[in-house]
Every structure is written in C-alpha cells, then in structure tokens.
Short mmCIF file of C-alpha atoms in Angstrom, two decimals:
data_model
loop_
_atom_site.label_atom_id
_atom_site.label_comp_id
_atom_site.label_asym_id
_atom_site.label_seq_id
_atom_site.Cartn_x
_atom_site.Cartn_y
_atom_site.Cartn_z
CA MET A 1 33.88 133.83 -49.24
CA THR A 2 33.02 136.55 -46.71
CA LYS A 3 29.97 135.97 -44.54
CA MET A 4 28.00 139.16 -44.02
CA ALA A 5 24.79 140.19 -42.30
CA ASP A 6 22.60 142.61 -44.21
CA ASN A 7 20.95 145.53 -42.44
CA ARG A 8 17.51 143.97 -42.63
CA SER A 9 18.65 140.73 -40.94
CA SER A 10 20.69 142.44 -38.24
CA VAL A 11 17.57 144.17 -36.97
CA GLU A 12 16.21 140.78 -35.92
CA ILE A 13 19.13 140.07 -33.58
CA VAL A 14 18.28 140.37 -29.90
CA GLU A 15 20.19 139.78 -26.68
CA GLY A 16 20.78 136.10 -26.07
CA CYS A 17 21.08 135.14 -29.74
CA ARG A 18 23.98 132.92 -30.74
CA LEU A 19 25.74 132.84 -34.09
CA PRO A 20 29.24 132.56 -35.59
CA VAL A 21 31.24 135.82 -35.42
CA LEU A 22 34.43 136.71 -37.29
CA ARG A 23 37.35 137.36 -34.95
CA LYS A 24 39.94 139.90 -36.10
CA ASN A 25 43.73 139.61 -35.95
CA GLN A 26 43.65 135.85 -36.29
CA GLU A 27 46.09 133.71 -38.23
CA HIS A 28 43.20 132.13 -40.08
CA GLU A 29 40.60 134.68 -41.11
CA ASP A 30 38.08 131.96 -41.84
CA GLU A 31 37.67 131.25 -38.11
CA TRP A 32 34.13 132.02 -37.03
CA PRO A 33 33.71 130.91 -33.39
CA LEU A 34 30.23 130.70 -31.93
CA ALA A 35 29.36 133.80 -29.88
CA GLU A 36 26.48 135.06 -27.76
CA ILE A 37 25.00 138.53 -28.22
CA LEU A 38 25.02 140.27 -24.83
CA SER A 39 23.93 143.73 -25.91
CA VAL A 40 22.88 145.74 -28.97
CA LYS A 41 23.28 149.49 -29.44
CA GLU A 42 23.04 151.99 -32.28
CA VAL A 43 25.75 154.57 -32.95
CA SER A 44 25.41 157.04 -35.84
CA SER A 45 22.64 154.93 -37.41
CA ARG A 46 24.89 151.88 -37.27
CA LYS A 47 24.16 148.87 -35.10
CA LEU A 48 26.87 147.45 -32.86
CA PHE A 49 26.74 144.09 -31.07
CA TYR A 50 28.58 143.16 -27.88
CA VAL A 51 29.57 139.51 -28.21
CA HIS A 52 30.99 136.86 -25.91
CA TYR A 53 32.85 134.09 -27.75
CA ILE A 54 31.66 130.76 -26.36
CA ASP A 55 34.50 128.69 -24.83
CA PHE A 56 36.82 131.73 -24.94
CA ASN A 57 37.93 133.86 -21.99
CA LYS A 58 35.70 136.86 -21.33
CA ARG A 59 38.63 139.22 -21.74
CA LEU A 60 38.19 138.72 -25.52
CA ASP A 61 34.59 140.02 -25.50
CA GLU A 62 34.12 143.00 -27.82
CA TRP A 63 31.77 145.23 -29.81
CA VAL A 64 31.43 144.14 -33.45
CA THR A 65 29.63 145.44 -36.51
CA GLY A 66 26.94 143.56 -38.41
CA ASP A 67 29.26 142.57 -41.27
CA ARG A 68 31.12 140.22 -38.88
CA LEU A 69 28.01 138.17 -38.08
CA ASP A 70 27.03 134.95 -39.88
CA MET A 71 23.26 135.28 -40.07
CA LYS A 72 22.82 131.90 -41.76
CA LYS A 73 23.44 130.09 -38.47
CA LEU A 74 21.55 132.45 -36.15
CA GLN A 75 20.16 130.76 -33.02
CA PHE A 76 17.47 132.59 -31.07
CA PRO A 77 17.43 132.31 -27.27
CA LYS A 78 15.25 129.58 -25.80
CA LYS A 79 12.11 130.73 -24.06
CA GLU A 80 12.13 130.45 -20.29
CA ALA A 81 9.41 128.50 -18.48
CA LYS A 82 6.54 130.81 -17.58
CA THR A 83 5.56 129.03 -14.37
CA PRO A 84 7.40 130.73 -11.54
CA THR A 85 8.54 128.77 -8.52
CA LYS A 86 10.05 129.87 -5.27
CA ASN A 87 13.76 130.40 -4.63
CA GLY A 88 14.55 130.73 -8.33
CA LEU A 89 14.72 126.96 -8.90
CA PRO A 90 14.90 125.58 -12.47
CA GLY A 91 11.76 126.32 -14.39
CA SER A 92 11.12 129.62 -12.67
CA ARG A 93 10.84 132.89 -14.54
CA PRO A 94 14.00 134.99 -14.10
CA SER A 95 13.66 138.46 -12.72
CA SER A 96 13.95 141.37 -15.11
CA PRO A 97 17.44 142.81 -15.70
CA GLU A 98 16.32 146.16 -14.34
CA ARG A 99 15.13 144.60 -11.10
CA GLU A 100 18.28 142.49 -10.85
CA VAL A 101 20.56 145.51 -11.27
CA LYS A 102 18.61 147.45 -8.66
CA ARG A 103 18.88 144.58 -6.20
CA LYS A 104 22.64 144.33 -6.79
CA VAL A 105 23.14 148.01 -6.06
CA GLU A 106 21.24 147.75 -2.82
CA THR A 107 23.10 144.69 -1.55
CA VAL A 108 26.52 145.99 -2.69
CA PRO A 109 27.98 142.80 -4.31
CA LEU A 110 28.11 142.62 -8.08
CA ALA A 111 27.80 139.26 -9.83
CA THR A 112 30.28 137.70 -12.19
CA GLN A 113 30.58 134.29 -13.74
CA VAL A 114 32.39 131.72 -11.63
CA PRO A 115 33.63 128.25 -12.64
CA PRO A 116 33.59 125.36 -10.18
CA ALA A 117 36.45 125.18 -7.71
CA THR A 118 39.70 123.59 -8.81
CA PRO A 119 39.76 119.95 -7.68
CA VAL A 120 42.30 119.02 -5.02
CA PRO A 121 43.14 115.35 -5.52
CA SER A 122 44.33 113.05 -2.78
CA LEU A 123 46.54 109.99 -2.70
CA PRO A 124 44.60 106.77 -3.28
CA SER A 125 44.29 103.90 -0.87
CA SER A 126 46.32 100.75 -1.45
CA ALA A 127 43.50 98.95 -3.26
CA GLU A 128 42.80 101.88 -5.54
CA ALA A 129 46.47 102.53 -6.29
CA SER A 130 46.82 99.04 -7.73
CA GLN A 131 44.98 100.28 -10.82
CA ALA A 132 47.71 101.08 -13.33
CA SER A 133 45.67 103.79 -15.03
CA VAL A 134 45.75 106.07 -11.99
CA PHE A 135 49.49 106.80 -12.01
CA PRO A 136 51.38 106.54 -15.32
CA ALA A 137 54.45 104.32 -15.44
CA VAL A 138 57.86 106.00 -15.52
CA ARG A 139 59.60 105.73 -18.86
CA GLU A 140 63.01 104.85 -17.47
CA THR A 141 63.71 101.67 -15.49
CA THR A 142 64.34 102.29 -11.81
CA THR A 143 65.04 100.17 -8.75
CA PHE A 144 62.80 100.42 -5.73
CA LYS A 145 63.43 99.88 -2.06
CA ALA A 146 60.69 97.66 -0.63
CA ARG A 147 59.28 98.76 2.72
CA GLU A 148 56.62 97.32 4.97
CA ASP A 149 56.26 100.71 6.61
CA HIS A 150 53.43 102.51 4.72
CA GLU A 151 54.13 105.80 6.44
CA GLN A 152 56.35 106.92 3.57
CA ILE A 153 56.90 106.79 -0.20
CA SER A 154 60.27 106.19 -1.84
CA SER A 155 61.34 108.97 -4.16
CA LEU A 156 63.86 107.91 -6.78
CA THR A 157 65.65 109.50 -9.70
CA THR A 158 66.17 107.68 -12.98
CA ASN A 159 69.58 106.43 -11.92
CA GLY A 160 68.11 104.75 -8.85
CA THR A 161 69.27 107.36 -6.33
CA ALA A 162 66.64 107.98 -3.69
CA ARG A 163 65.25 111.49 -3.34
CA ARG A 164 62.20 111.44 -1.07
CA LEU A 165 59.71 109.39 0.86
CA ILE A 166 56.07 110.49 1.03
CA PRO A 167 53.28 109.06 3.25
CA PRO A 168 50.08 107.69 1.73
CA GLN A 169 46.68 108.91 2.88
CA PRO A 170 44.78 105.72 3.79
CA GLY A 171 41.03 105.74 3.82
CA ARG A 172 40.66 108.65 1.40
CA LYS A 173 38.86 108.24 -1.90
CA ARG A 174 40.54 109.04 -5.17
CA LYS A 175 39.19 112.03 -7.10
CA ALA A 176 39.25 112.46 -10.83
CA ASN A 177 40.96 115.25 -12.80
CA CYS A 178 44.21 115.17 -10.82
CA GLY A 179 45.71 117.89 -12.97
CA GLY A 180 42.50 119.76 -13.76
CA THR A 181 42.36 123.33 -15.01
CA ASP A 182 40.43 126.24 -13.58
CA GLU A 183 37.42 125.22 -15.66
CA ASP A 184 37.41 121.61 -14.45
CA SER A 185 34.51 120.66 -12.21
CA GLN A 186 34.77 119.36 -8.67
CA ASP A 187 31.72 117.25 -8.03
CA SER A 188 30.39 116.01 -4.75
CA SER A 189 28.89 112.56 -4.35
CA ASP A 190 25.49 113.79 -5.51
CA GLY A 191 26.91 115.38 -8.64
CA ILE A 192 26.43 118.98 -7.46
CA PRO A 193 29.54 121.18 -7.86
CA THR A 194 31.10 122.20 -4.58
CA ALA A 195 30.80 125.95 -4.04
CA PRO A 196 33.69 127.71 -2.32
CA ARG A 197 33.04 129.73 0.79
CA MET A 198 32.41 133.37 -0.08
CA THR A 199 35.11 135.50 1.54
CA GLY A 200 37.36 138.33 0.56
CA SER A 201 36.90 141.93 -0.51
CA LEU A 202 36.67 140.36 -3.95
CA VAL A 203 34.71 137.16 -3.42
CA SER A 204 33.42 134.33 -5.57
CA ASP A 205 29.79 134.46 -6.59
CA ARG A 206 27.63 132.07 -8.61
CA SER A 207 24.88 134.50 -9.66
CA HIS A 208 26.25 135.25 -13.12
CA ASP A 209 23.11 135.99 -15.12
CA ASP A 210 23.32 139.77 -14.77
CA ILE A 211 24.05 140.96 -18.32
CA VAL A 212 25.32 144.33 -17.07
CA THR A 213 28.21 142.81 -15.14
CA ARG A 214 29.13 140.49 -18.02
CA MET A 215 30.15 143.45 -20.21
CA LYS A 216 33.34 145.50 -20.00
CA ASN A 217 32.33 149.02 -19.04
CA ILE A 218 35.69 150.84 -18.98
CA GLU A 219 37.42 151.58 -22.28
CA CYS A 220 40.86 152.59 -20.98
CA ILE A 221 42.60 153.40 -17.69
CA GLU A 222 45.62 155.67 -17.37
CA LEU A 223 47.73 154.74 -14.36
CA GLY A 224 51.00 156.65 -14.15
CA ARG A 225 52.99 156.03 -17.32
CA HIS A 226 50.81 153.07 -18.34
CA ARG A 227 47.52 152.91 -20.22
CA LEU A 228 45.60 149.75 -19.37
CA LYS A 229 42.79 148.18 -21.35
CA PRO A 230 40.47 146.49 -18.81
CA TRP A 231 39.47 142.88 -19.34
CA TYR A 232 36.26 142.74 -17.31
CA PHE A 233 33.49 144.77 -15.68
CA SER A 234 34.31 146.93 -12.66
CA PRO A 235 31.68 148.96 -10.75
CA TYR A 236 33.20 152.43 -11.10
CA PRO A 237 30.64 155.27 -10.94
CA GLN A 238 28.40 155.09 -14.00
CA GLU A 239 29.10 158.66 -15.09
CA LEU A 240 32.78 157.73 -15.52
CA THR A 241 32.24 154.60 -17.59
CA ALA A 242 31.24 156.56 -20.69
CA LEU A 243 34.58 158.43 -20.78
CA PRO A 244 37.22 157.35 -23.32
CA ILE A 245 39.88 157.33 -20.57
CA LEU A 246 39.55 156.95 -16.81
CA TYR A 247 42.47 158.57 -14.96
CA LEU A 248 43.85 157.14 -11.71
CA CYS A 249 46.40 158.61 -9.33
CA GLU A 250 49.06 155.90 -9.27
CA PHE A 251 49.84 156.52 -5.59
CA CYS A 252 46.43 156.84 -3.89
CA LEU A 253 44.44 155.19 -6.75
CA LYS A 254 41.77 157.89 -6.69
CA TYR A 255 39.78 157.93 -9.95
CA LEU A 256 39.28 161.18 -11.88
CA LYS A 257 37.39 162.06 -15.04
CA SER A 258 40.01 164.10 -16.92
CA LEU A 259 43.71 164.73 -17.25
CA LYS A 260 43.21 168.26 -15.94
CA CYS A 261 41.53 166.91 -12.80
CA LEU A 262 44.38 164.46 -12.34
CA GLN A 263 47.01 167.19 -12.65
CA ARG A 264 45.15 169.30 -10.10
CA HIS A 265 44.91 166.28 -7.77
CA LEU A 266 48.64 165.54 -8.04
CA THR A 267 49.48 169.01 -6.73
CA LYS A 268 47.56 168.14 -3.55
CA CYS A 269 48.33 164.42 -3.16
CA ASN A 270 51.26 163.93 -0.80
CA LEU A 271 51.52 160.15 -1.22
CA ARG A 272 54.46 158.73 -3.12
CA HIS A 273 53.90 155.17 -1.93
CA PRO A 274 50.92 153.08 -0.79
CA PRO A 275 49.69 153.98 2.70
CA GLY A 276 50.67 151.58 5.46
CA ASN A 277 53.91 150.02 6.63
CA GLU A 278 56.79 149.01 4.38
CA ILE A 279 57.62 145.50 5.58
CA TYR A 280 60.03 144.39 2.83
CA ARG A 281 62.64 146.06 0.62
CA LYS A 282 65.33 144.57 -1.55
CA GLY A 283 66.75 146.54 -4.44
CA THR A 284 63.87 148.40 -6.08
CA ILE A 285 61.19 145.98 -4.87
CA SER A 286 59.13 146.89 -1.79
CA PHE A 287 56.03 145.46 -0.10
CA PHE A 288 53.60 147.55 1.91
CA GLU A 289 51.10 146.13 4.42
CA ILE A 290 47.79 148.02 4.36
CA ASP A 291 45.00 147.57 6.89
CA GLY A 292 41.61 147.54 5.16
CA ARG A 293 40.05 149.31 8.13
CA LYS A 294 42.64 152.04 8.66
CA ASN A 295 43.03 152.79 4.93
CA LYS A 296 39.53 152.04 3.70
CA THR A 297 39.42 154.45 0.75
CA TYR A 298 42.71 153.21 -0.71
CA SER A 299 41.65 149.58 -0.20
CA GLN A 300 38.33 150.14 -1.98
CA ASN A 301 40.03 151.92 -4.87
CA LEU A 302 42.53 149.06 -5.12
CA CYS A 303 39.66 146.56 -5.34
CA LEU A 304 37.96 148.59 -8.07
CA LEU A 305 41.15 148.56 -10.12
CA ALA A 306 41.73 144.84 -9.49
CA LYS A 307 38.19 143.97 -10.58
CA CYS A 308 39.05 145.21 -14.11
CA PHE A 309 41.38 142.21 -14.45
CA LEU A 310 39.71 139.56 -12.27
CA ASP A 311 36.66 137.83 -13.72
CA HIS A 312 35.78 135.21 -11.12
CA LYS A 313 35.31 137.64 -8.28
CA THR A 314 32.63 140.03 -7.06
CA LEU A 315 33.35 143.33 -5.37
CA TYR A 316 32.43 143.89 -1.73
CA TYR A 317 33.12 147.23 -0.11
CA ASP A 318 33.68 145.94 3.42
CA THR A 319 37.47 145.87 3.50
CA ASP A 320 37.77 146.00 7.31
CA PRO A 321 38.50 142.25 7.81
CA PHE A 322 41.35 142.27 5.27
CA LEU A 323 44.99 143.12 4.90
CA PHE A 324 46.40 144.20 1.54
CA TYR A 325 50.02 143.59 0.55
CA VAL A 326 51.03 145.86 -2.32
CA MET A 327 54.22 145.21 -4.26
CA THR A 328 55.93 148.26 -5.76
CA GLU A 329 58.92 149.24 -7.87
CA TYR A 330 60.90 152.27 -6.72
CA ASP A 331 62.38 155.05 -8.86
CA SER A 332 63.08 158.76 -8.42
CA LYS A 333 59.36 159.60 -8.68
CA GLY A 334 58.15 157.19 -6.02
CA PHE A 335 56.91 153.66 -5.42
CA HIS A 336 54.86 152.43 -8.39
CA ILE A 337 52.30 149.66 -7.88
CA VAL A 338 53.14 146.37 -9.62
CA GLY A 339 50.61 144.02 -8.05
CA TYR A 340 49.03 143.01 -4.77
CA PHE A 341 47.30 140.29 -2.82
CA SER A 342 44.69 140.55 -0.10
CA LYS A 343 44.39 138.32 2.93
CA GLU A 344 41.84 137.75 5.67
CA LYS A 345 42.95 138.86 9.11
CA GLU A 346 41.42 135.65 10.45
CA SER A 347 40.77 132.64 8.19
CA THR A 348 39.21 129.42 9.41
CA GLU A 349 40.16 127.69 6.12
CA ASP A 350 43.86 128.60 6.31
CA TYR A 351 43.61 130.97 3.34
CA ASN A 352 46.79 133.03 3.04
CA VAL A 353 45.55 134.81 -0.11
CA ALA A 354 42.04 136.05 -0.90
CA CYS A 355 42.75 137.84 -4.20
CA ILE A 356 46.01 138.18 -6.09
CA LEU A 357 46.85 140.24 -9.16
CA THR A 358 49.85 141.39 -11.17
CA LEU A 359 48.93 144.39 -13.33
CA PRO A 360 49.15 143.67 -17.09
CA PRO A 361 52.26 145.83 -17.79
CA TYR A 362 54.24 143.70 -15.31
CA GLN A 363 52.96 140.24 -16.26
CA ARG A 364 55.27 137.53 -17.65
CA ARG A 365 58.21 139.02 -15.79
CA GLY A 366 58.24 136.84 -12.66
CA TYR A 367 56.30 139.24 -10.42
CA GLY A 368 53.32 136.93 -10.02
CA LYS A 369 55.48 134.15 -8.62
CA LEU A 370 57.18 136.71 -6.37
CA LEU A 371 53.80 137.70 -4.92
CA ILE A 372 52.99 134.04 -4.26
CA GLU A 373 56.39 133.41 -2.67
CA PHE A 374 55.92 136.45 -0.42
CA SER A 375 52.51 135.18 0.77
CA TYR A 376 54.14 131.91 1.86
CA GLU A 377 57.01 133.74 3.57
CA LEU A 378 54.39 135.51 5.69
CA SER A 379 52.84 132.12 6.50
CA LYS A 380 56.26 130.83 7.56
CA VAL A 381 56.67 133.74 10.00
CA GLU A 382 53.17 133.06 11.31
CA GLY A 383 54.03 129.38 11.75
CA LYS A 384 51.11 128.25 9.58
CA THR A 385 50.47 126.44 6.33
CA GLY A 386 48.39 128.35 3.80
CA THR A 387 46.47 128.00 0.56
CA PRO A 388 44.88 130.49 -1.85
CA GLU A 389 41.14 130.99 -1.84
CA LYS A 390 39.42 128.94 -4.54
CA PRO A 391 38.47 129.12 -7.34
CA LEU A 392 41.60 130.57 -8.94
CA SER A 393 41.50 132.48 -12.19
CA ASP A 394 43.08 130.83 -15.22
CA LEU A 395 46.26 132.91 -14.90
CA GLY A 396 46.30 132.50 -11.13
CA LEU A 397 46.05 128.73 -11.42
CA LEU A 398 49.00 128.60 -13.83
CA SER A 399 51.12 130.75 -11.53
CA TYR A 400 50.33 128.71 -8.41
CA ARG A 401 50.92 125.36 -10.13
CA SER A 402 54.27 126.59 -11.38
CA TYR A 403 55.26 127.91 -7.93
CA TRP A 404 54.17 124.73 -6.10
CA SER A 405 56.00 122.52 -8.60
CA GLN A 406 59.25 124.45 -8.41
CA THR A 407 59.14 124.74 -4.63
CA ILE A 408 58.50 121.04 -4.04
CA LEU A 409 60.99 119.87 -6.66
CA GLU A 410 63.60 122.18 -5.14
CA ILE A 411 63.23 120.33 -1.85
CA LEU A 412 63.19 116.87 -3.43
CA MET A 413 66.39 117.52 -5.38
CA ASP A 414 68.33 119.06 -2.48
CA LEU A 415 68.27 115.97 -0.24
CA LYS A 416 71.45 113.98 0.11
CA PRO A 417 71.72 110.29 1.09
CA ASP A 418 72.24 109.82 4.84
CA ASN A 419 74.94 107.23 5.68
CA GLY A 420 74.33 105.48 2.40
CA GLU A 421 70.60 105.19 3.13
CA ARG A 422 67.98 106.74 0.92
CA PRO A 423 66.70 110.03 2.38
CA GLN A 424 63.15 110.04 3.63
CA ILE A 425 60.54 112.68 4.24
CA THR A 426 56.81 112.85 4.80
CA ILE A 427 54.23 115.07 3.17
CA ASN A 428 53.73 116.79 6.50
CA GLU A 429 57.43 117.67 6.60
CA ILE A 430 57.31 119.11 3.07
CA SER A 431 54.27 121.13 4.10
CA GLU A 432 56.03 122.44 7.23
CA ILE A 433 59.17 123.41 5.31
CA THR A 434 57.30 125.26 2.53
CA SER A 435 54.15 126.36 4.42
CA VAL A 436 52.20 124.95 1.44
CA LYS A 437 49.06 123.21 2.64
CA LYS A 438 49.21 119.40 2.53
CA GLU A 439 46.39 119.11 -0.02
CA ASP A 440 48.25 121.41 -2.41
CA VAL A 441 51.44 119.34 -2.01
CA ILE A 442 49.55 116.16 -2.88
CA SER A 443 47.74 117.68 -5.86
CA THR A 444 51.03 119.04 -7.22
CA LEU A 445 52.76 115.67 -6.97
CA GLN A 446 49.88 114.08 -8.84
CA TYR A 447 49.77 116.88 -11.42
CA LEU A 448 53.46 116.22 -12.14
CA ASN A 449 52.75 112.47 -12.42
CA LEU A 450 55.47 111.70 -9.89
CA ILE A 451 53.61 109.14 -7.76
CA ASN A 452 53.65 105.43 -8.60
CA TYR A 453 52.61 102.32 -6.68
CA TYR A 454 54.96 99.36 -6.53
CA LYS A 455 54.81 96.20 -4.38
CA GLY A 456 52.55 97.68 -1.72
CA GLN A 457 54.46 100.92 -1.54
CA TYR A 458 54.04 104.42 -2.94
CA ILE A 459 57.05 105.51 -4.99
CA LEU A 460 57.87 109.07 -5.98
CA THR A 461 60.05 108.92 -9.08
CA LEU A 462 61.80 111.86 -10.71
CA SER A 463 62.56 111.34 -14.38
CA GLU A 464 65.46 112.99 -16.17
CA ASP A 465 63.01 115.21 -18.07
CA ILE A 466 61.51 116.50 -14.80
CA VAL A 467 64.95 117.20 -13.31
CA GLU A 468 66.28 118.96 -16.42
CA GLY A 469 63.08 120.98 -16.87
CA HIS A 470 63.19 122.12 -13.26
CA GLU A 471 66.85 123.17 -13.50
CA ARG A 472 66.11 125.22 -16.65
CA ALA A 473 63.14 126.90 -14.96
CA MET A 474 65.14 127.82 -11.87
CA GLN A 475 67.90 129.37 -13.99
CA LYS A 476 65.31 131.77 -15.44
CA ARG A 477 63.81 132.63 -12.04
CA HIS A 478 65.85 135.68 -11.09
CA LEU A 479 63.36 137.35 -8.73
CA ARG A 480 63.27 135.71 -5.30
CA ILE A 481 62.16 136.80 -1.84
CA ASP A 482 65.02 137.23 0.65
CA PRO A 483 63.66 136.34 4.12
CA LYS A 484 66.38 138.48 5.71
CA CYS A 485 64.80 141.60 4.19
CA LEU A 486 61.35 140.84 5.62
CA HIS A 487 60.42 142.86 8.72
CA PHE A 488 57.05 141.46 9.68
CA THR A 489 55.47 140.79 13.05
CA PRO A 490 52.18 138.85 12.88
CA LYS A 491 49.29 140.17 14.94
CA ASP A 492 46.72 138.17 16.88
CA TRP A 493 43.55 139.60 15.40
CA SER A 494 41.30 137.45 17.59
CA LYS A 495 42.22 139.69 20.55
CA ARG A 496 41.57 142.97 18.72
CA GLY A 497 37.80 143.08 18.85
CA LYS A 498 36.54 144.41 15.52
CA TRP A 499 40.10 145.01 14.30
#
C-alpha cells in the first residue's frame, strides 16, 4: 500500500522535521528510511522537499515530492532552549541561519559535517594482552618460538614457517574499536571526542549546523568529456549554482556559465596540462607538482572542484602553505586530470596528505591506491614516515586500509628464513621500509587480526586465508608506481621564509 502525503498535510512540513521517505531505484520499494527535511521550496505550484536520509551518506540527499513522504510518522523538530549562554554551549539559542551564513562568508571557511577521527589502536601491554577477547585465536594450529626478548613478535604462517617479528609497545593503553570505520568515535579519557587539528586547504570543521552547506548546490559539472553529478556542497559563486550545468576548463579548471563561454575560453587557454613541474611519467600516467602560492588560481579552482566530492572538509582559500600533486592521463589532446592530493609544505604531525580525491569517472580502477602509493614514495625520498590527515572520508578510509594491508603483507610474505632461523623484524623497521607511520602499521595489523599473545610473547600469525586473499588482490593490482620514473627533489621550506 503506497504511503502518500496530501497537499494539505505537506504544507505543515517545516525544516527540521523528520519522517519516513520513499527512496527510488531500490530493490525493495517498501523501504522508507527515516529522513530529515533540510529545505522546502515551491516550483510551479508544487512543493519540493530536500531530504537527508538518516544513517545514509549525504551524497544520497535529494529533492523529493510530497507523495514520497509518510505523513503518519511526522516528527516535528524539538524546540531549542530559549535561555542563551555564552560561547554557544548546550542550552543556548542558536544564531539565525542568515547570520550564520553571513559570518561564514566573512571568515572564508564553510562548514560541513565531520565525524570523529578514526581511532588508531596500539598494541596492549603484557597484562592486557592476556585477555583472550582482545586478539582472536587463529583457526589453524601453529607452533610458536618462545622468546624472553620482548622486543619482537614472532610472525608465523599456518604451516609453522616464521614470517616476522614485531615489537610490543609497553606502557600503552589498549583502545577499543581496533578496526573502526570512519564513523567510529575516538574518545578521550573524559569521553569527549578528540578533534583533529585543522589544517589543509580543505580542512576538517565541526560546525555543521549551517543548513546551506548541508545541501548540494550544483546540479551538474561538465569537465572535458565527462559530466559529473556532485555529491556535496561547494562554494562556487551563487549566480552559477542555479544553472543546469556548470562548465569547467579541464586544463586550468576555470568555471564558466555556458558552453559558448567555455568554447571562447578554450581558444585563449594555452594550458594542456596542470601548471607546475611534471615530476613523474610512466606510460600515460603523469604527476605534476603545483605550488599553492605560485599557482594560486588553479589551486583554488582545484579545491572548489574537490569540495563537490569531499564531505568532511571545509574550503579555505589560503593555498600558499600547500603543494598539490595532480595525477593525469595523457592522450593526443593533452593531460586530463584523474585525481590529486594536497600536502602541507611543513607538517608538525608528519602528514603527507591533507586531502586526496579520485574523480568519480576514474574510481574503482586502482587510481586511488596509486595516489596513496605516490604520496608514500615522496615520503621515502624525503626520508620521513607519513600519515594522512584525519578524519578520512568513508572512501578514503577504505582505500588507505587496503593500501596499508597490502603493503605490510607484501613485506611479511617476502622474508626468507636466515640460516634456518625464523626471520625477525620490528615495527620500526617496517615503518622505515614503507614510510608508513608506526601507528598506522600497528592499527593495520590489529585490523587484520594478525596479532596474538602466547606465553609472554606477541605472535603475528598469517593464516592461509590471509595469504591467499593477499595474493589474489596483488594479481589484480596492475597500476604501480615505478620509483625509477620519479624525478623529485624535496625542498627545505623552513628556510624559504613565507614560501
């Protein structure tokens, strides 16, 4: 039986209401997930409602008609406390949307919703590791080499052959959610989520109550031969957001309001590749390094485009402290942008990536992992270990977990016994070889459930399923970075004044 909202009832719906909404193109048409009304507008005497499906990614937000609303379960928004307090603490009256939008324009950043940072678990102490629930038992029976030396962990395969030895981290407390997702919370001792440091031309922000920035404002973007449907809000000029299609020059990323304007621009635009230096080329894949200060307009346009597909970031226009590494595919017409990542010129937290994005037409083709691998190749040349800025988006988290797992397993499986003895290695050595930060190595090992505790010793055990799964994954991974094709000389930005 179809649930419908009559015209009289739909008039009562206001912003903030919650009610079940019918989602189209679903296998089961009787699915009515709970949604929040973010905006209401009238077109040709017909009311439209912009809805956000609760517990669904914001990229699925959409405009719906009244006949897709279940008015029987309508929930009106709760009234806010009328007693204002300072600093916007709980119980205070929120500022009006108009005032909030005005403030955002003046201070440049635009707010988006941000989940807590992804937890980075650590190895437990000896006492804590004795709890069997922390590390699951391995299904197959293995033999272990007992050691009094707690500087390392034995790593064994199912047939008893040693792979690796990893050091424990004594004195560190165990954290929950070892394999948490992007939406998992990372709580401090007082129960307050830990906020990441705000850096990057696209930075994390926790002020997510601005309704304007919660709604997609661009209908369609034409970029070269591709038409992209944005997932999230991006602060393009307001007069362009009402257009059915926003046109971008695929080489300089300048935005234009019509196809005619784009054609006129292309007769004048001399670029056929991103500005900056080409520091890598193999086959049709190239990487260009772009200084956010020297090529400010291009960098800002790149951030505007990226914001259409990154939810957990807020746009800042000061690109001077950042480098942008743009990956392209070459053909007879030029170098076409595939994706990019940005990076701070100087990072006190060892961030080697601030923002990272593969454009939708190129996703699920291995380019995301190639971007990640390239960022670590740069870290290797710099002689540093690196980590991406947290929190990661849902897709970013999946890509990084996959890359870390494959990279670490590749090292574990390549070791050969030395003079009949089981090979040994420390976490620090794995980190130095891969340039993956030690905390990310530990969290990956725990996410894969490889660490066990046996007779006072940490054991890293590789099951047959893990080995076979890794070998299948590596057979499908055709795109790899060739360090011999990288021509990159790191700069000491601390000696360059204001860059």
